[in-house]
Short mmCIF file of C-alpha atoms and ligand atoms in Angstrom, two decimals:
data_model
loop_
_atom_site.label_atom_id
_atom_site.label_comp_id
_atom_site.label_asym_id
_atom_site.label_seq_id
_atom_site.Cartn_x
_atom_site.Cartn_y
_atom_site.Cartn_z
CA MET I 289 -68.16 -31.42 -120.32
CA ALA I 290 -65.68 -28.73 -119.86
CA TRP I 291 -66.74 -26.36 -116.81
CA THR I 292 -64.07 -24.05 -115.53
CA ARG I 293 -63.68 -23.49 -111.71
CA ARG I 294 -65.03 -19.95 -112.23
CA GLU I 295 -68.07 -21.19 -113.96
CA PHE I 296 -68.86 -23.59 -111.26
CA THR I 297 -68.44 -20.95 -108.54
CA ARG I 298 -70.86 -18.71 -110.52
CA LEU I 299 -73.26 -21.47 -110.92
CA GLY I 300 -73.13 -22.37 -107.33
CA ALA I 301 -73.97 -19.12 -106.33
CA LEU I 302 -76.70 -18.60 -109.05
CA SER I 303 -78.17 -21.96 -108.04
CA THR I 304 -78.45 -21.14 -104.33
CA ALA I 305 -80.21 -17.96 -105.28
CA ALA I 306 -82.51 -19.67 -107.52
CA ILE I 307 -83.41 -22.08 -104.86
CA ALA I 308 -83.89 -19.58 -102.30
CA VAL I 309 -85.97 -17.24 -104.50
CA PRO I 310 -87.32 -19.09 -107.51
CA GLY I 311 -88.16 -16.98 -110.41
CA ALA I 312 -86.66 -13.84 -108.75
CA VAL I 313 -84.21 -13.08 -111.53
CA PRO I 314 -86.19 -11.75 -114.65
CA ASP I 315 -84.69 -13.29 -117.80
CA ILE I 316 -84.33 -9.83 -119.70
CA PHE I 317 -82.42 -11.38 -122.54
CA ALA I 318 -85.25 -14.09 -123.12
CA GLN I 319 -87.92 -11.43 -123.01
CA GLN I 320 -86.13 -9.50 -125.99
CA GLN I 321 -85.85 -12.63 -128.29
CA GLU I 322 -88.34 -14.40 -130.49
CA ARG I 323 -89.16 -17.62 -128.85
CA VAL I 324 -87.64 -20.80 -130.27
CA GLY I 325 -90.09 -23.18 -131.77
CA PHE I 326 -89.90 -26.92 -130.85
CA ALA I 327 -91.42 -29.77 -132.76
CA VAL I 328 -92.12 -32.61 -130.29
CA ILE I 329 -91.53 -35.99 -131.76
CA GLY I 330 -93.11 -38.70 -130.02
CA LEU I 331 -96.13 -37.91 -127.75
CA GLY I 332 -95.50 -40.10 -124.42
CA VAL I 333 -94.70 -39.51 -120.98
CA ILE I 334 -91.51 -37.67 -121.16
CA ALA I 335 -92.99 -35.21 -123.94
CA ASP I 336 -95.85 -34.58 -121.60
CA HIS I 337 -93.19 -33.30 -118.92
CA PHE I 338 -91.25 -31.41 -121.51
CA MET I 339 -94.27 -29.69 -123.02
CA ARG I 340 -95.51 -28.69 -119.64
CA GLY I 341 -91.88 -27.35 -119.06
CA VAL I 342 -91.91 -25.35 -122.22
CA LYS I 343 -95.36 -23.76 -121.21
CA GLN I 344 -93.60 -22.12 -118.18
CA SER I 345 -90.62 -20.96 -120.37
CA GLN I 346 -89.87 -17.64 -121.54
CA ARG I 347 -87.66 -18.70 -124.41
CA CYS I 348 -89.61 -21.78 -126.12
CA LYS I 349 -92.87 -22.68 -127.41
CA ILE I 350 -94.45 -25.69 -128.93
CA THR I 351 -95.06 -25.17 -132.64
CA ALA I 352 -95.43 -28.71 -134.14
CA LEU I 353 -95.98 -32.31 -133.26
CA VAL I 354 -94.99 -35.55 -134.53
CA SER I 355 -96.92 -38.67 -133.62
CA GLY I 356 -98.24 -42.11 -134.94
CA HIS I 357 -101.60 -41.27 -133.13
CA ARG I 358 -103.50 -38.37 -134.95
CA ASP I 359 -106.34 -38.13 -132.29
CA LYS I 360 -103.84 -37.75 -129.37
CA ALA I 361 -101.86 -35.34 -131.47
CA GLU I 362 -104.78 -33.19 -132.24
CA ARG I 363 -105.90 -33.02 -128.66
CA ILE I 364 -102.60 -31.94 -127.57
CA ALA I 365 -102.12 -29.39 -130.40
CA ALA I 366 -105.41 -27.74 -129.11
CA GLU I 367 -103.85 -27.54 -125.55
CA TYR I 368 -100.66 -25.85 -126.81
CA GLY I 369 -102.10 -23.86 -129.53
CA VAL I 370 -100.25 -25.87 -132.34
CA PRO I 371 -102.24 -25.45 -135.66
CA LYS I 372 -103.54 -28.63 -137.29
CA ASP I 373 -101.38 -28.16 -140.37
CA SER I 374 -98.25 -28.56 -138.03
CA ILE I 375 -98.98 -31.97 -136.95
CA TYR I 376 -96.99 -34.73 -138.67
CA SER I 377 -96.90 -38.44 -138.81
CA TYR I 378 -93.52 -40.33 -138.64
CA GLU I 379 -93.95 -40.90 -142.47
CA ASP I 380 -94.22 -37.32 -143.60
CA PHE I 381 -92.14 -35.97 -140.92
CA ASP I 382 -89.54 -34.81 -143.50
CA ARG I 383 -91.89 -32.08 -144.66
CA ILE I 384 -91.21 -30.16 -141.43
CA ARG I 385 -88.28 -28.61 -143.53
CA ASP I 386 -90.82 -26.31 -144.82
CA ASN I 387 -92.28 -25.21 -141.36
CA LYS I 388 -90.67 -21.75 -140.59
CA THR I 389 -92.27 -22.02 -137.11
CA VAL I 390 -90.15 -24.90 -135.97
CA GLN I 391 -86.43 -24.05 -135.39
CA ALA I 392 -85.65 -27.11 -133.12
CA VAL I 393 -87.06 -30.84 -132.40
CA TYR I 394 -87.33 -32.56 -129.28
CA VAL I 395 -86.78 -36.35 -129.82
CA ALA I 396 -88.81 -38.20 -127.02
CA LEU I 397 -88.99 -41.62 -128.93
CA PRO I 398 -87.96 -45.21 -127.90
CA ASN I 399 -84.29 -45.23 -127.82
CA SER I 400 -83.98 -47.23 -131.21
CA MET I 401 -85.49 -44.19 -133.05
CA HIS I 402 -83.21 -41.46 -131.66
CA ALA I 403 -80.62 -41.71 -134.31
CA GLU I 404 -82.95 -41.87 -137.28
CA TYR I 405 -85.01 -38.85 -136.21
CA THR I 406 -81.96 -36.92 -135.03
CA ILE I 407 -80.58 -37.50 -138.49
CA ARG I 408 -83.60 -36.60 -140.38
CA ALA I 409 -84.24 -33.34 -138.43
CA SER I 410 -80.77 -32.36 -139.13
CA LYS I 411 -81.45 -32.75 -142.93
CA ALA I 412 -84.48 -30.83 -142.47
CA GLY I 413 -82.30 -27.83 -141.00
CA LYS I 414 -83.67 -28.14 -137.46
CA HIS I 415 -81.54 -28.25 -134.26
CA VAL I 416 -81.88 -31.33 -132.32
CA PHE I 417 -82.68 -31.93 -128.56
CA CYS I 418 -82.49 -35.61 -127.98
CA GLU I 419 -83.41 -37.64 -125.00
CA LYS I 420 -81.17 -39.91 -123.11
CA PRO I 421 -79.82 -42.35 -123.92
CA MET I 422 -78.50 -40.96 -127.02
CA ALA I 423 -78.84 -44.06 -129.26
CA LEU I 424 -78.46 -47.60 -129.19
CA SER I 425 -74.55 -47.62 -129.70
CA SER I 426 -71.57 -45.34 -129.80
CA ALA I 427 -71.64 -45.82 -133.61
CA GLU I 428 -75.18 -44.45 -134.12
CA CYS I 429 -74.21 -41.48 -131.65
CA GLN I 430 -71.39 -40.67 -133.96
CA GLN I 431 -73.53 -40.67 -137.08
CA MET I 432 -75.90 -38.31 -135.16
CA ILE I 433 -72.80 -36.01 -134.23
CA ASP I 434 -71.74 -36.10 -137.89
CA ALA I 435 -75.18 -35.44 -139.21
CA CYS I 436 -75.82 -32.42 -137.06
CA LYS I 437 -72.19 -30.96 -137.82
CA THR I 438 -72.77 -31.42 -141.63
CA ALA I 439 -76.21 -29.60 -141.30
CA ASN I 440 -74.76 -26.96 -139.22
CA VAL I 441 -77.39 -27.59 -136.57
CA LYS I 442 -77.01 -27.70 -132.68
CA LEU I 443 -77.36 -31.21 -130.87
CA MET I 444 -77.99 -31.56 -127.28
CA ILE I 445 -78.64 -34.59 -125.20
CA ALA I 446 -81.24 -34.17 -122.38
CA TYR I 447 -79.23 -34.78 -119.28
CA ARG I 448 -81.67 -33.07 -116.77
CA MET I 449 -79.25 -33.59 -113.85
CA GLN I 450 -76.67 -31.41 -115.39
CA TYR I 451 -78.99 -28.47 -115.18
CA GLU I 452 -80.47 -29.17 -111.81
CA PRO I 453 -79.17 -26.36 -109.22
CA LEU I 454 -78.82 -28.39 -106.08
CA THR I 455 -76.82 -31.08 -107.88
CA LEU I 456 -74.60 -28.36 -109.36
CA LYS I 457 -74.21 -26.88 -106.08
CA CYS I 458 -73.16 -30.34 -104.61
CA ILE I 459 -70.82 -30.83 -107.39
CA GLU I 460 -69.16 -27.48 -106.66
CA MET I 461 -68.92 -28.38 -102.81
CA VAL I 462 -67.24 -31.68 -103.67
CA ARG I 463 -65.00 -30.11 -106.34
CA SER I 464 -63.90 -27.27 -103.94
CA GLY I 465 -62.74 -29.74 -101.40
CA LYS I 466 -65.46 -29.58 -98.72
CA ILE I 467 -65.21 -33.22 -98.15
CA GLY I 468 -61.67 -33.32 -98.72
CA ASP I 469 -60.03 -35.49 -101.59
CA VAL I 470 -62.53 -37.67 -103.27
CA VAL I 471 -61.83 -41.44 -102.94
CA ALA I 472 -64.97 -43.44 -103.82
CA PHE I 473 -68.45 -42.86 -105.25
CA GLU I 474 -71.54 -44.93 -105.12
CA GLY I 475 -74.67 -44.54 -107.37
CA GLN I 476 -77.80 -46.56 -108.02
CA PHE I 477 -81.15 -46.20 -109.90
CA GLY I 478 -83.94 -48.35 -110.65
CA PHE I 479 -87.56 -49.41 -110.69
CA ASN I 480 -89.95 -52.45 -111.13
CA ILE I 481 -90.85 -52.25 -114.58
CA GLN I 482 -93.95 -53.01 -116.24
CA PRO I 483 -94.63 -56.01 -118.53
CA GLY I 484 -94.85 -55.36 -122.40
CA VAL I 485 -93.51 -51.91 -122.38
CA TRP I 486 -90.84 -50.89 -125.04
CA ARG I 487 -88.16 -50.77 -122.55
CA THR I 488 -88.21 -54.48 -122.29
CA LYS I 489 -87.67 -54.90 -125.98
CA LYS I 490 -84.09 -55.12 -126.88
CA ALA I 491 -84.67 -53.85 -130.57
CA LEU I 492 -86.42 -50.76 -129.13
CA ALA I 493 -84.59 -50.08 -125.83
CA GLY I 494 -80.99 -51.22 -126.93
CA GLY I 495 -80.24 -52.96 -123.69
CA GLY I 496 -81.80 -52.99 -120.05
CA SER I 497 -81.62 -50.85 -117.27
CA VAL I 498 -78.17 -49.38 -117.47
CA TYR I 499 -79.46 -47.66 -120.72
CA ASP I 500 -82.35 -46.12 -119.13
CA VAL I 501 -81.59 -45.55 -115.40
CA GLY I 502 -78.25 -46.73 -114.58
CA ILE I 503 -76.95 -43.78 -117.03
CA TYR I 504 -77.89 -41.47 -114.20
CA ALA I 505 -75.29 -43.39 -111.89
CA LEU I 506 -73.02 -43.30 -114.56
CA GLN I 507 -73.36 -39.56 -115.35
CA ALA I 508 -73.24 -38.74 -111.74
CA ALA I 509 -69.92 -40.57 -111.22
CA ARG I 510 -68.46 -38.53 -113.96
CA MET I 511 -70.04 -34.99 -112.92
CA PHE I 512 -68.75 -35.39 -109.47
CA THR I 513 -65.44 -36.76 -110.12
CA GLY I 514 -64.96 -34.44 -113.21
CA GLU I 515 -62.97 -37.63 -114.64
CA GLU I 516 -63.62 -40.19 -117.26
CA PRO I 517 -63.39 -43.95 -116.27
CA VAL I 518 -60.15 -45.80 -117.39
CA GLU I 519 -61.51 -49.24 -116.11
CA ILE I 520 -64.92 -50.81 -115.98
CA LYS I 521 -65.97 -54.06 -114.60
CA ALA I 522 -69.47 -55.33 -114.41
CA VAL I 523 -71.70 -58.25 -113.39
CA ALA I 524 -75.38 -58.93 -114.22
CA GLY I 525 -78.00 -61.11 -112.73
CA THR I 526 -81.76 -62.00 -112.94
CA VAL I 527 -83.71 -63.19 -110.01
CA HIS I 528 -87.01 -63.57 -111.67
CA LYS I 529 -85.85 -65.87 -114.47
CA ASP I 530 -89.21 -66.95 -115.62
CA ASP I 531 -90.63 -63.38 -115.79
CA PRO I 532 -91.32 -62.56 -119.33
CA ARG I 533 -90.00 -58.83 -118.67
CA PHE I 534 -86.65 -60.36 -118.51
CA ALA I 535 -86.99 -62.61 -121.46
CA GLU I 536 -84.63 -60.45 -123.66
CA MET I 537 -82.47 -58.69 -121.10
CA GLU I 538 -80.99 -59.03 -117.57
CA GLU I 539 -82.98 -57.78 -114.48
CA SER I 540 -79.96 -56.02 -112.63
CA VAL I 541 -76.46 -54.91 -113.33
CA GLU I 542 -73.64 -53.68 -110.91
CA TRP I 543 -70.63 -51.98 -112.22
CA SER I 544 -67.46 -50.66 -110.96
CA MET I 545 -65.28 -47.90 -112.42
CA ARG I 546 -61.75 -46.67 -111.73
CA PHE I 547 -60.94 -43.10 -112.55
CA PRO I 548 -57.39 -41.80 -113.34
CA SER I 549 -56.93 -40.10 -110.03
CA GLY I 550 -57.51 -43.56 -108.27
CA VAL I 551 -61.11 -42.82 -107.30
CA VAL I 552 -63.20 -45.95 -107.49
CA ALA I 553 -67.00 -45.91 -108.24
CA SER I 554 -69.66 -48.69 -107.54
CA CYS I 555 -72.76 -48.43 -109.41
CA ALA I 556 -75.97 -50.48 -109.74
CA SER I 557 -79.29 -50.33 -111.73
CA THR I 558 -82.33 -52.65 -111.99
CA TYR I 559 -85.68 -53.24 -113.60
CA GLY I 560 -86.76 -55.85 -110.97
CA GLY I 561 -87.09 -53.55 -107.74
CA GLN I 562 -87.66 -50.39 -106.26
CA MET I 563 -84.10 -48.93 -106.26
CA GLU I 564 -84.49 -45.11 -105.46
CA GLY I 565 -82.23 -42.76 -106.92
CA PHE I 566 -79.30 -42.25 -104.77
CA MET I 567 -75.46 -41.40 -104.84
CA ARG I 568 -72.85 -40.80 -102.32
CA VAL I 569 -69.35 -39.34 -102.56
CA HIS I 570 -66.75 -40.23 -99.96
CA GLY I 571 -63.94 -37.79 -99.46
CA LYS I 572 -60.97 -37.90 -97.16
CA SER I 573 -62.61 -35.90 -94.43
CA GLY I 574 -66.44 -36.33 -95.03
CA ALA I 575 -69.17 -37.34 -97.28
CA LEU I 576 -71.95 -35.97 -99.38
CA GLU I 577 -74.87 -37.80 -100.47
CA MET I 578 -77.94 -36.99 -102.75
CA GLY I 579 -81.30 -38.95 -102.27
CA PRO I 580 -83.83 -39.14 -103.36
CA THR I 581 -82.12 -37.84 -106.66
CA PHE I 582 -82.58 -38.26 -110.40
CA GLY I 583 -86.24 -37.65 -110.14
CA TYR I 584 -88.29 -34.85 -111.53
CA ASP I 585 -88.36 -32.95 -108.34
CA GLY I 586 -87.62 -33.45 -104.69
CA VAL I 587 -83.84 -33.77 -105.01
CA THR I 588 -82.28 -33.86 -101.48
CA MET I 589 -78.63 -33.90 -100.26
CA ARG I 590 -76.95 -34.21 -97.11
CA GLY I 591 -73.47 -34.33 -95.87
CA ARG I 592 -70.87 -33.87 -93.37
CA ALA I 593 -67.14 -33.03 -93.04
CA LYS I 594 -64.71 -31.32 -90.66
CA GLY I 595 -67.50 -30.52 -88.03
CA GLU I 596 -69.88 -29.07 -90.60
CA HIS I 597 -73.33 -30.69 -91.61
CA TRP I 598 -75.29 -29.87 -94.53
CA GLU I 599 -78.94 -30.66 -95.43
CA GLU I 600 -80.86 -29.12 -98.14
CA SER I 601 -83.85 -29.96 -100.69
CA ASN I 602 -84.82 -28.27 -103.68
CA PRO I 603 -88.22 -27.06 -103.38
CA GLU I 604 -88.85 -26.61 -107.20
CA LYS I 605 -91.66 -28.74 -108.63
CA ASP I 606 -91.87 -30.61 -111.92
CA PRO I 607 -91.81 -29.56 -114.69
CA LYS I 608 -89.10 -26.95 -113.60
CA GLN I 609 -86.20 -29.33 -114.74
CA PHE I 610 -87.54 -29.51 -118.15
CA GLU I 611 -88.03 -25.77 -118.49
CA ARG I 612 -84.45 -25.35 -117.50
CA GLU I 613 -82.84 -27.58 -120.05
CA ALA I 614 -85.35 -26.51 -122.91
CA ASP I 615 -84.23 -22.85 -121.92
CA HIS I 616 -80.56 -23.74 -122.09
CA PHE I 617 -81.02 -25.24 -125.45
CA ALA I 618 -83.14 -22.30 -126.76
CA GLU I 619 -80.57 -19.97 -125.44
CA CYS I 620 -77.91 -21.94 -127.54
CA VAL I 621 -79.92 -21.63 -130.61
CA GLN I 622 -80.39 -17.96 -129.98
CA THR I 623 -76.83 -17.17 -129.31
CA GLY I 624 -74.67 -19.77 -131.29
CA ARG I 625 -73.33 -21.29 -127.91
CA THR I 626 -72.66 -24.79 -127.83
CA PRO I 627 -74.86 -26.76 -125.32
CA LYS I 628 -73.32 -27.94 -121.98
CA THR I 629 -74.46 -31.44 -122.73
CA PRO I 630 -73.59 -31.82 -126.66
CA GLY I 631 -73.59 -35.23 -128.61
CA GLU I 632 -70.19 -35.79 -127.53
CA GLU I 633 -71.43 -36.20 -123.91
CA GLY I 634 -74.02 -38.86 -125.07
CA LEU I 635 -71.31 -40.57 -127.14
CA ARG I 636 -69.09 -40.72 -124.03
CA ASP I 637 -71.90 -42.56 -122.06
CA LEU I 638 -72.82 -44.85 -124.84
CA THR I 639 -69.17 -45.77 -124.96
CA TYR I 640 -68.89 -46.67 -121.33
CA ILE I 641 -72.49 -48.43 -121.39
CA GLU I 642 -71.05 -50.88 -124.24
CA LYS I 643 -67.99 -51.26 -122.03
CA ILE I 644 -70.30 -52.27 -118.95
CA TYR I 645 -72.32 -54.84 -121.13
CA GLU I 646 -69.28 -56.33 -122.53
CA SER I 647 -67.76 -56.85 -119.20
CA ALA I 648 -70.97 -58.41 -117.93
CA GLY I 649 -70.59 -60.79 -120.77
CA ILE I 650 -73.71 -59.68 -122.38
CA LYS I 651 -74.01 -59.08 -126.19
CA LEU I 652 -75.87 -55.84 -127.34
P1 LIG K 770 -93.13 -43.45 -123.92
O1 LIG K 770 -93.46 -44.97 -124.41
O2 LIG K 770 -94.02 -42.90 -122.74
O3 LIG K 770 -93.37 -42.60 -125.05
C1 LIG K 770 -92.62 -42.83 -126.48
C2 LIG K 770 -93.67 -42.28 -127.58
O4 LIG K 770 -92.88 -42.53 -128.81
C3 LIG K 770 -94.82 -43.03 -127.65
O5 LIG K 770 -95.81 -42.31 -126.97
C4 LIG K 770 -95.16 -43.00 -129.23
O6 LIG K 770 -95.80 -41.69 -129.27
C5 LIG K 770 -93.87 -42.84 -129.77
N1 LIG K 770 -93.48 -44.05 -130.40
C6 LIG K 770 -93.15 -44.18 -131.81
N2 LIG K 770 -92.94 -45.65 -132.02
C7 LIG K 770 -93.13 -46.39 -130.88
C8 LIG K 770 -92.94 -47.65 -130.52
N3 LIG K 770 -92.57 -48.57 -131.46
N4 LIG K 770 -93.23 -48.13 -129.32
C9 LIG K 770 -93.46 -47.14 -128.32
N5 LIG K 770 -93.82 -45.81 -128.66
C10 LIG K 770 -93.56 -45.37 -130.03
O7 LIG K 770 -91.65 -43.39 -123.59
P2 LIG K 770 -91.04 -42.20 -122.52
O8 LIG K 770 -91.61 -41.02 -122.78
O9 LIG K 770 -91.03 -42.85 -121.04
O10 LIG K 770 -89.41 -42.40 -123.13
C11 LIG K 770 -89.13 -41.75 -124.31
C12 LIG K 770 -87.57 -41.38 -124.38
O11 LIG K 770 -87.39 -40.35 -123.34
C13 LIG K 770 -86.71 -42.51 -124.12
O12 LIG K 770 -85.51 -42.43 -124.80
C14 LIG K 770 -86.33 -42.60 -122.59
O13 LIG K 770 -85.06 -42.98 -122.22
C15 LIG K 770 -86.42 -41.00 -122.41
N6 LIG K 770 -86.76 -40.56 -121.12
C16 LIG K 770 -86.01 -39.54 -120.53
C17 LIG K 770 -86.43 -39.27 -119.15
C18 LIG K 770 -85.62 -38.06 -118.57
O14 LIG K 770 -85.85 -37.95 -117.42
N7 LIG K 770 -84.73 -37.55 -119.26
C19 LIG K 770 -87.37 -40.00 -118.41
C20 LIG K 770 -88.27 -40.88 -119.20
C21 LIG K 770 -87.81 -41.20 -120.52
P3 LIG K 770 -96.93 -41.44 -130.33
O15 LIG K 770 -97.94 -42.20 -130.00
O16 LIG K 770 -97.14 -39.96 -130.45
O17 LIG K 770 -96.30 -41.74 -131.69
#
């Protein structure tokens, strides 16, 4: 992630305008372009948010679906105007190579399938927009990056919060010194997971809550400091020891990070309790916090420093975040720009996630 100070300042101003007057600035460039056609792979919860976001977009459209459930796919195809011959199964997915209405795929599958479908899509000549976490391991991430490079297609990881205007504004406030030198960061995210879902199976999820939701706190620590951690220490624990949900993985993880400047971060995630998305940055002369945050809407901040107080919520509603990230990727496809959150960004997080589990004594 390489944002210059000028870009942050510009984004801050733009984001403030966007929050104050949603949709006030017509996207003239987008209106002149052919929409980027997306094939959605895996028609679950997040795919639904994404497709509704694309419906609102001026740059994208849904042109194909890939699913293990034909009935569901046909129902969704009818809703989005996707022709029946643009519905694929996982087995015949590679035929998508011949579908000229598809420029990109959106990988919305369980984590263990991200690498395979990214690589197959790249071989079919399609750009790839892949959900987080990028894959199960840093080695898989590297294979995905290499495959997309070889095929000369773009690869972007769906880090929603890196496109969320109030979050960007807060990053700009912190980085421009509003709370003084940053000394410490706190972040957390978790929920009480349902039994039996793929997230509780190590083979499909890779690991526990850090892969799924802890990654938001990890990302936030990196975004707000603008630094990469040089030291990571972690502990893991399970309260509900006989609970089958935690037969294959730990319930909660807490980890600390040290950044080159000396900033320390304390983060946690769980699958065993309602741990609302929250983060706080402590500076020499004040603090800024966001909470609730990391959700699909309702992102809220408050802070204080040097006699100033701030409080703001982003009034935009779901699926605006999905529209925004889809639009960014479509713009990259249209213009040749590199996405703000490319595969390398996903690789970095997987490298740190591996270190967190290693430090906690958990074999992945
Ligand atoms: P769901 O379980 O709701 O959907 C996953 C879909 O993948 C299923 O509906 C199914 O689609 C397909 N699938 C294929 N094989 C399997 C399998 N063996 N087990 C289960 N599903 C399978 O998951 P989510 O939508 O919540 O998560 C998908 C991805 O999105 C994950 O990587 C997750 O981390 C990420 N995510 C990102 C979020 C964000 O805010 N960025 C939030 C939530 C999730 P079909 O029936 O069509 O074959």
